[in-house]
PDB file of C-alpha atoms in Angstrom:
ATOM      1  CA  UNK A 113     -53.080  47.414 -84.711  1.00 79.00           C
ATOM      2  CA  UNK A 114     -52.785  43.627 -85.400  1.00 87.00           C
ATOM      3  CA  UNK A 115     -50.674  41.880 -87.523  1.00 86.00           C
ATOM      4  CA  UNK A 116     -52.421  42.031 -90.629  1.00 88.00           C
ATOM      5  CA  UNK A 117     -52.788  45.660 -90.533  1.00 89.00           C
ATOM      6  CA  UNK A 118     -49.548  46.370 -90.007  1.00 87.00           C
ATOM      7  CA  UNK A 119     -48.162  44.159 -92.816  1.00 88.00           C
ATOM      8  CA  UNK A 120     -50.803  45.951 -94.591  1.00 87.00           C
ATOM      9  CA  UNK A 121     -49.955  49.317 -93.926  1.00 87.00           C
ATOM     10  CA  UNK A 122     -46.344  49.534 -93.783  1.00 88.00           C
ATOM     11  CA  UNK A 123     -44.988  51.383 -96.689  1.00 86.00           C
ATOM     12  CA  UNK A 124     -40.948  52.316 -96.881  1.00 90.00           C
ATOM     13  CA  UNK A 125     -40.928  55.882 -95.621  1.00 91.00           C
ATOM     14  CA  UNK A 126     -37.929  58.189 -96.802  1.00 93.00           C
ATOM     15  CA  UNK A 127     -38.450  61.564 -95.042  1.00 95.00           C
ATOM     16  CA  UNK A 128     -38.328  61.972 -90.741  1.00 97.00           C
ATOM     17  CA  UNK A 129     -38.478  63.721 -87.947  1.00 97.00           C
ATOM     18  CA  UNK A 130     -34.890  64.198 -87.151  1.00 97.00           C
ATOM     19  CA  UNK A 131     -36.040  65.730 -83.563  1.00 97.00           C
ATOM     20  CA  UNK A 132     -37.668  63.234 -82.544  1.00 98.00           C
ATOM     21  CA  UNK A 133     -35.611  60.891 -79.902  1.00 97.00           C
ATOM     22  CA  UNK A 134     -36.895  56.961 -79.015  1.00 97.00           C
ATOM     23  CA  UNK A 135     -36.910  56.458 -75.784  1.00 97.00           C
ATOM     24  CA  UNK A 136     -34.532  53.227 -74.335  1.00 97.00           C
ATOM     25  CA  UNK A 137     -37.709  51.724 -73.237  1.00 98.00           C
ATOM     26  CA  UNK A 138     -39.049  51.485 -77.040  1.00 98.00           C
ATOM     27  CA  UNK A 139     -35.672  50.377 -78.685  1.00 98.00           C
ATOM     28  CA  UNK A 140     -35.713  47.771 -76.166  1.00 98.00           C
ATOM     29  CA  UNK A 141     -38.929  46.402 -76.580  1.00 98.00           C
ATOM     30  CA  UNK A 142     -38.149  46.513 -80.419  1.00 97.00           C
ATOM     31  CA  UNK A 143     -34.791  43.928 -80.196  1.00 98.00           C
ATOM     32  CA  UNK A 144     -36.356  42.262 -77.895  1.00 98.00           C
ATOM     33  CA  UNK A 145     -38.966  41.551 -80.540  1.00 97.00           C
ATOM     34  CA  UNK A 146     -36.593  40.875 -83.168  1.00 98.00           C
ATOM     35  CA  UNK A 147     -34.592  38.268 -81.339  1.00 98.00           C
ATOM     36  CA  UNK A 148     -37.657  35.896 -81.092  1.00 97.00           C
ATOM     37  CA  UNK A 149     -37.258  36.106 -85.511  1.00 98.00           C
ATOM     38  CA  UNK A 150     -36.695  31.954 -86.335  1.00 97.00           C
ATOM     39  CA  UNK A 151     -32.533  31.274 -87.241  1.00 97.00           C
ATOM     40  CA  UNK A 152     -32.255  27.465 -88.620  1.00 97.00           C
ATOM     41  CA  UNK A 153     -30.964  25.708 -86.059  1.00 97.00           C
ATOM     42  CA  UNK A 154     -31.891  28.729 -83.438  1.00 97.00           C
ATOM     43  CA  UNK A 155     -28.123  29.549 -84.211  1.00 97.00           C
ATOM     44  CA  UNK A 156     -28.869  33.756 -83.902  1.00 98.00           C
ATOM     45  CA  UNK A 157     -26.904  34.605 -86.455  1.00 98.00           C
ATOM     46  CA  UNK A 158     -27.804  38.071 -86.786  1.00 98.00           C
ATOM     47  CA  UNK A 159     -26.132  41.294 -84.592  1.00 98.00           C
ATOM     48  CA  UNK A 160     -27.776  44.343 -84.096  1.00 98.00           C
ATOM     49  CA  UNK A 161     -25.537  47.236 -84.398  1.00 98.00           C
ATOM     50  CA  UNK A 162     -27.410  50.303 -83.332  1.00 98.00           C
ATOM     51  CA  UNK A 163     -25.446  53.584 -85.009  1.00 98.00           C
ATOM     52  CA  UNK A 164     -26.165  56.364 -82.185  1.00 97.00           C
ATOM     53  CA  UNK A 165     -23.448  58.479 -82.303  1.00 98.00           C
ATOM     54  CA  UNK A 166     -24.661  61.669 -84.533  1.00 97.00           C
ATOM     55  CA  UNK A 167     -20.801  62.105 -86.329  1.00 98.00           C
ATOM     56  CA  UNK A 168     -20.523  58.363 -86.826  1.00 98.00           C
ATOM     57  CA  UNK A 169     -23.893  58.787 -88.561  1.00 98.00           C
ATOM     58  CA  UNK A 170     -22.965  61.545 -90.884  1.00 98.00           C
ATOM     59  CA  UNK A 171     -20.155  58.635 -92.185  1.00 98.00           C
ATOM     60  CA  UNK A 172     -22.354  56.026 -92.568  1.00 98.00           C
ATOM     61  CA  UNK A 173     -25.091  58.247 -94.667  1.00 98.00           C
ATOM     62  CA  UNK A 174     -22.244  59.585 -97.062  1.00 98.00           C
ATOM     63  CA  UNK A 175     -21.444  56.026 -97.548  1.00 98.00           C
ATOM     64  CA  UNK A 176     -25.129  54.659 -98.235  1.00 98.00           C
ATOM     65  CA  UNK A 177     -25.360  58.097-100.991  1.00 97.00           C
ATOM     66  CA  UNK A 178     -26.174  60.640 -98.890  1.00 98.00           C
ATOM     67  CA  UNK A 179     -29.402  59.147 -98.125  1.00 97.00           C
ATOM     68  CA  UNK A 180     -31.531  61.552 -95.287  1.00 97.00           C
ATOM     69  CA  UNK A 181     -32.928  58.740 -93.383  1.00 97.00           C
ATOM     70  CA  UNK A 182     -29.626  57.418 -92.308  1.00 98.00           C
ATOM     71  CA  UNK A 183     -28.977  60.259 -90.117  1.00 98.00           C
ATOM     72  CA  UNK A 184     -32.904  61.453 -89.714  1.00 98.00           C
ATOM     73  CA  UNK A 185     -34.267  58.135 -88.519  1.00 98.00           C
ATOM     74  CA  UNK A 186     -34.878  58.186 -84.644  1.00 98.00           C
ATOM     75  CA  UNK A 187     -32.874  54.482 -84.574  1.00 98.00           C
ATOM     76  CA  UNK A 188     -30.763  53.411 -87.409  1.00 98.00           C
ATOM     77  CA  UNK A 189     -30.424  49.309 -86.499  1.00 98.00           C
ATOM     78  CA  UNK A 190     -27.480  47.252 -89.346  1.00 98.00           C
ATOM     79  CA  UNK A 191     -28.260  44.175 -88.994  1.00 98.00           C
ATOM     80  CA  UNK A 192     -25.069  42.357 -89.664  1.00 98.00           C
ATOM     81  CA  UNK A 193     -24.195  38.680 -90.162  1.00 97.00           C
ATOM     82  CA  UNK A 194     -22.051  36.686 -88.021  1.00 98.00           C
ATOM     83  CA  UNK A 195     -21.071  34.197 -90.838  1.00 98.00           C
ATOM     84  CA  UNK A 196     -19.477  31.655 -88.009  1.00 98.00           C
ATOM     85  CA  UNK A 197     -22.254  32.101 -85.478  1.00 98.00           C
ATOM     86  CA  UNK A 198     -22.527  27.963 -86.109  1.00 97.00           C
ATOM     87  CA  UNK A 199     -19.394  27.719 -84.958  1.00 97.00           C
ATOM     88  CA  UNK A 200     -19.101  29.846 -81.695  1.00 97.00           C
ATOM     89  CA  UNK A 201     -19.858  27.538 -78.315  1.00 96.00           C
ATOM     90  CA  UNK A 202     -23.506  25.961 -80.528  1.00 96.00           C
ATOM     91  CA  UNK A 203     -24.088  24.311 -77.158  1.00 96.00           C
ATOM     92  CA  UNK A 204     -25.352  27.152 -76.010  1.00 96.00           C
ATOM     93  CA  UNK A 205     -28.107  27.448 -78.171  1.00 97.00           C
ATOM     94  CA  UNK A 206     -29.911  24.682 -76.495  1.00 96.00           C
ATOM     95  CA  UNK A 207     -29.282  24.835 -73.719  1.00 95.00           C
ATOM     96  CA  UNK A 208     -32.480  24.240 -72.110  1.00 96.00           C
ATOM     97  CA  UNK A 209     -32.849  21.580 -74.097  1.00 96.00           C
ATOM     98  CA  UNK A 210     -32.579  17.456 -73.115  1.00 96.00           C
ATOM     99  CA  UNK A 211     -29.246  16.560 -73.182  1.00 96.00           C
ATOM    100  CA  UNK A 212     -29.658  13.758 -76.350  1.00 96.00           C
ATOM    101  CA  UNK A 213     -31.418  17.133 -77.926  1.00 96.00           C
ATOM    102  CA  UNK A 214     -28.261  19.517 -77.528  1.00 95.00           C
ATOM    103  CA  UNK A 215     -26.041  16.652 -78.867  1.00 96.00           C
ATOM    104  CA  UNK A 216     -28.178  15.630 -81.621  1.00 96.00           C
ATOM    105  CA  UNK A 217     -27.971  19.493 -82.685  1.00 96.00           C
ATOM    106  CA  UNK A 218     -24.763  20.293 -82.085  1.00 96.00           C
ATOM    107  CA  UNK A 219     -23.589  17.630 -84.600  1.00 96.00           C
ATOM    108  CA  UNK A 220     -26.224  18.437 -86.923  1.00 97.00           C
ATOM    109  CA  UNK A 221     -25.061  22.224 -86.778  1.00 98.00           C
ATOM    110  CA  UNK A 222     -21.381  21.238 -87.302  1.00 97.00           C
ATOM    111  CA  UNK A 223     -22.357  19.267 -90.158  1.00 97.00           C
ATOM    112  CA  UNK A 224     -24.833  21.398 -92.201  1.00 97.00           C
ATOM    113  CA  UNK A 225     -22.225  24.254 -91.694  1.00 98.00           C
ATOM    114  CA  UNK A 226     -18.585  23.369 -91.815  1.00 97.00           C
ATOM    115  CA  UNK A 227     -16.480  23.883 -95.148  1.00 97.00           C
ATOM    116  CA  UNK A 228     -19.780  25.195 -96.780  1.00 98.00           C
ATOM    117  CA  UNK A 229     -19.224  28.956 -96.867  1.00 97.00           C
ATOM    118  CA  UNK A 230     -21.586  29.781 -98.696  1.00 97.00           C
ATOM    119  CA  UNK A 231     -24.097  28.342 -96.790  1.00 97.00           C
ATOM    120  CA  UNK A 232     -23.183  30.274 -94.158  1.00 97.00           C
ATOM    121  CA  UNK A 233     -24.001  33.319 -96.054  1.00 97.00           C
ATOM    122  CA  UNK A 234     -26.403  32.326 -97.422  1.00 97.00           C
ATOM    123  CA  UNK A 235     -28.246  31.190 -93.815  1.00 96.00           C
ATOM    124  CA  UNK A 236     -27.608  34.101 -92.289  1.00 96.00           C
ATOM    125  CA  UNK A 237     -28.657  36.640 -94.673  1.00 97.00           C
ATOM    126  CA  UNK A 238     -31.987  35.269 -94.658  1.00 97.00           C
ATOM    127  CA  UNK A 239     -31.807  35.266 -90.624  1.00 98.00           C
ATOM    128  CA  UNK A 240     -31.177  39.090 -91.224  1.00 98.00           C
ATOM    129  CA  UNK A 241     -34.286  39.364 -93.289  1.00 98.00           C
ATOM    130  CA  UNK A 242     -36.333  38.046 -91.110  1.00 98.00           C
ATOM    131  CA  UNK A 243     -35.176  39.987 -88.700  1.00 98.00           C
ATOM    132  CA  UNK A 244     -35.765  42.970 -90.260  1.00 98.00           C
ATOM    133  CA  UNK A 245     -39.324  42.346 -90.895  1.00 97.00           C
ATOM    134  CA  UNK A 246     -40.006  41.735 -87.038  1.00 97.00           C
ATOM    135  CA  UNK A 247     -38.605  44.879 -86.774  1.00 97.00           C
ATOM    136  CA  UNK A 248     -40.322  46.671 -89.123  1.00 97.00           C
ATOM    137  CA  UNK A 249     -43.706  45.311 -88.370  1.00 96.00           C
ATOM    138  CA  UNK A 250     -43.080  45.540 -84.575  1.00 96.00           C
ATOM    139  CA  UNK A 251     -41.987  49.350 -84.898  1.00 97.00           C
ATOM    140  CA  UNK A 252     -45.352  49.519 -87.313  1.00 96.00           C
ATOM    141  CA  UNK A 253     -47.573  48.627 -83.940  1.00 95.00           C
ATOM    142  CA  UNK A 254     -45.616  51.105 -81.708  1.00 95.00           C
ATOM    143  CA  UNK A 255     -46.427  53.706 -83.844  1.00 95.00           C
ATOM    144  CA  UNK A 256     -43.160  54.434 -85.857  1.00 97.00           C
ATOM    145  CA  UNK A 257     -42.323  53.615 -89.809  1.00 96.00           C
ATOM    146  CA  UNK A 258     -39.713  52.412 -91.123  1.00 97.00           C
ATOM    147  CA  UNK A 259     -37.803  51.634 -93.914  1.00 96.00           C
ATOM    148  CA  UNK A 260     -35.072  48.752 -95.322  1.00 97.00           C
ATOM    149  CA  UNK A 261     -31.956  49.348 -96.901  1.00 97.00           C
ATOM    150  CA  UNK A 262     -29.477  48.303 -98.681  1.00 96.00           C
ATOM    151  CA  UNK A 263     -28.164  50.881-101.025  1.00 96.00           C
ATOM    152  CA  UNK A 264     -25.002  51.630 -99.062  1.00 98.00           C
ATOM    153  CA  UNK A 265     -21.332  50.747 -99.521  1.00 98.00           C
ATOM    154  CA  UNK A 266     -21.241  47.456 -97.666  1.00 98.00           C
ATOM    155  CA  UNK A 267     -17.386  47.326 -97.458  1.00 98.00           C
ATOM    156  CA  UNK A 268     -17.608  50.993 -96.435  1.00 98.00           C
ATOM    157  CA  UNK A 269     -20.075  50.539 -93.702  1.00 98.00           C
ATOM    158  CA  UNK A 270     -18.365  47.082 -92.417  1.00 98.00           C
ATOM    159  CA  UNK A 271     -14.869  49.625 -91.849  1.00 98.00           C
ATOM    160  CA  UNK A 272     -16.751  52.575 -90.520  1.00 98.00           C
ATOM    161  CA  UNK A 273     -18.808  49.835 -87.599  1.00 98.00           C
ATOM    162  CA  UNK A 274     -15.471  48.075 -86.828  1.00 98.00           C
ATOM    163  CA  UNK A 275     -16.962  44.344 -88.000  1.00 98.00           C
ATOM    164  CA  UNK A 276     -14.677  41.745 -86.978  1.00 98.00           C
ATOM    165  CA  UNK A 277     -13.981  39.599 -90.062  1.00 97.00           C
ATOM    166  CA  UNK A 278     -16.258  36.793 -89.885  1.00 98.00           C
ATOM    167  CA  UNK A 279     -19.273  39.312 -89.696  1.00 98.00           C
ATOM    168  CA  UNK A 280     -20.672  41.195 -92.755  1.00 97.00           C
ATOM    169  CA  UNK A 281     -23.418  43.783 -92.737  1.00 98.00           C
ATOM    170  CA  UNK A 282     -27.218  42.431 -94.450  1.00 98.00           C
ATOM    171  CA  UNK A 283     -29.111  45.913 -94.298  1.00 98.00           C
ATOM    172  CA  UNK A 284     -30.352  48.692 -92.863  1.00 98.00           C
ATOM    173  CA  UNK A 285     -33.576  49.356 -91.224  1.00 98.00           C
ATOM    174  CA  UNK A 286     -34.497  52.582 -90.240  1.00 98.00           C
ATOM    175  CA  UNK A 287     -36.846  53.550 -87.758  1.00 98.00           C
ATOM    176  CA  UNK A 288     -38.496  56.685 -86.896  1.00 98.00           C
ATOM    177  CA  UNK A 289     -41.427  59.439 -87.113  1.00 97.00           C
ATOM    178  CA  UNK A 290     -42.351  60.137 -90.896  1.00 95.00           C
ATOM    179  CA  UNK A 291     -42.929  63.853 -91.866  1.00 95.00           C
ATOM    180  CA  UNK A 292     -44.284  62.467 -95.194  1.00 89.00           C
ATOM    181  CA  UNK A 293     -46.281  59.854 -96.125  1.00 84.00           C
ATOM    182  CA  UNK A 294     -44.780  56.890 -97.840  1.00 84.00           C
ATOM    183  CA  UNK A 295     -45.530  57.014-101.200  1.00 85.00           C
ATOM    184  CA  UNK A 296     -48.195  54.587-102.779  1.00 84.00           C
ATOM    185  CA  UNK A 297     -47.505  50.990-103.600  1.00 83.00           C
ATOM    186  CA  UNK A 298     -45.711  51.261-107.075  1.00 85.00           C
ATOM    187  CA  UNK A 299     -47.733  48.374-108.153  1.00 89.00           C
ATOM    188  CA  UNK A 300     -47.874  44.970-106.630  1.00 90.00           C
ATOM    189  CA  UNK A 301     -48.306  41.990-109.291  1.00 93.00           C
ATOM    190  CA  UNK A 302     -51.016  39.612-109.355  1.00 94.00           C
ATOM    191  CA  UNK A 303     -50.978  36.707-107.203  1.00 95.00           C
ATOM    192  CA  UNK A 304     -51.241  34.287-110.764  1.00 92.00           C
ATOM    193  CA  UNK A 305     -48.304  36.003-111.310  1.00 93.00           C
ATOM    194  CA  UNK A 306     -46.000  35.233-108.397  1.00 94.00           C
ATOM    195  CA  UNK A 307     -47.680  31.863-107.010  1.00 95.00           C
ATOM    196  CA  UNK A 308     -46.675  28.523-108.355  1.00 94.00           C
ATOM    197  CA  UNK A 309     -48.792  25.629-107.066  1.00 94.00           C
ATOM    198  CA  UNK A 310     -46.463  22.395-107.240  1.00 95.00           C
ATOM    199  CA  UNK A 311     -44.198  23.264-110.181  1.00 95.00           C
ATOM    200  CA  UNK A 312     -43.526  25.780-113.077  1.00 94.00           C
ATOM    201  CA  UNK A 313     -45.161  24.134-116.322  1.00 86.00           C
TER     202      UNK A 313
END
């Protein structure tokens, strides 16, 4: 399956096999994936936290509504924010890069970031998104569906995972076997519709 057909095909699937078990060797390949998804300023603001633990499960679905996928999904991946990621050692971030490059960046990251919380957010919830389409699409080629979520109680979910303070969770994705088909597209709109060329008249 290439690209296009997976973009194509992937639908938001609600129902899984709950017996069926990824193997280490697929959940790896699938971060590993997902942490080549663009960050501005390569900052990897996003954190994987993989819920494995069955009970632990059961506490995150009753907070997301009792939602079946939660616990039935093979691999249930929040991606959570790491709102100060900017912050933490930036150096390190290029690191393989000329020194008057890692300078140059480091200054520039210090500058686009600090005192502008809601940039912050705001940055790394669209890291998470794009995350969570590599994801998606990647799982899409090895043969799994998936599906993105964010109806769950955030603050909830953030005390049940243990998030430090300066991380929030962005959404769901889960990841497994249907035992349904996804329903069909509810109706995509035109492309008139949703594509401005220049500027809105």
């Amino acid at each position: 399956m290439n690209v296009i057909e997976a973009i194509e095909s992937r639908r938001s699937v609600k129902a899984y096999d709950a017996s069926h078990t990824m193997s280490e060797a697929e959940i790896d390949k699938l971060l590993s994936l997902a942490v080549l998804s663009p960050t501005a300023f390569n900052i990897q603001n996003w954190r994987f936290v993989l819920v494995q633990d069955p009970e632990l499960r059961k506490q995150v679905r009753a907070a997301s509504w009792d939602q079946a996928q939660v616990t039935d999904a093979s691999l249930l991946v929040v991606l959570t924010a790491d709102l100060k990621a900017w912050e933490k050692e930036p150096r390190r971030y290029w690191r393989n890069a000329e020194q008057p490059v890692q300078d140059y960046l480091v200054n520039a990251i210090d500058g686009y970031y600090r005192g502008k919380e809601q940039v912050q957010r705001d940055e790394a919830m669209r890291s998470c998104g794009m995350a969570a389409t590599t994801l998606m699409l990647a799982a899409k080629e090895l043969g799994y569906d998936s599906c993105p979520m964010d109806g769950f109680d955030f603050d909830a979910v953030a005390k049940l995972l243990n998030l430090p303070a300066d991380h929030t969770p962005a959404m769901f994705v889960a990841i497994g076997k249907a035992i349904q088909p996804a329903r069909p597209r509810g109706g995509q709109l035109s492309l008139d519709e949703v594509v401005i060329r220049n500027t809105f008249k």
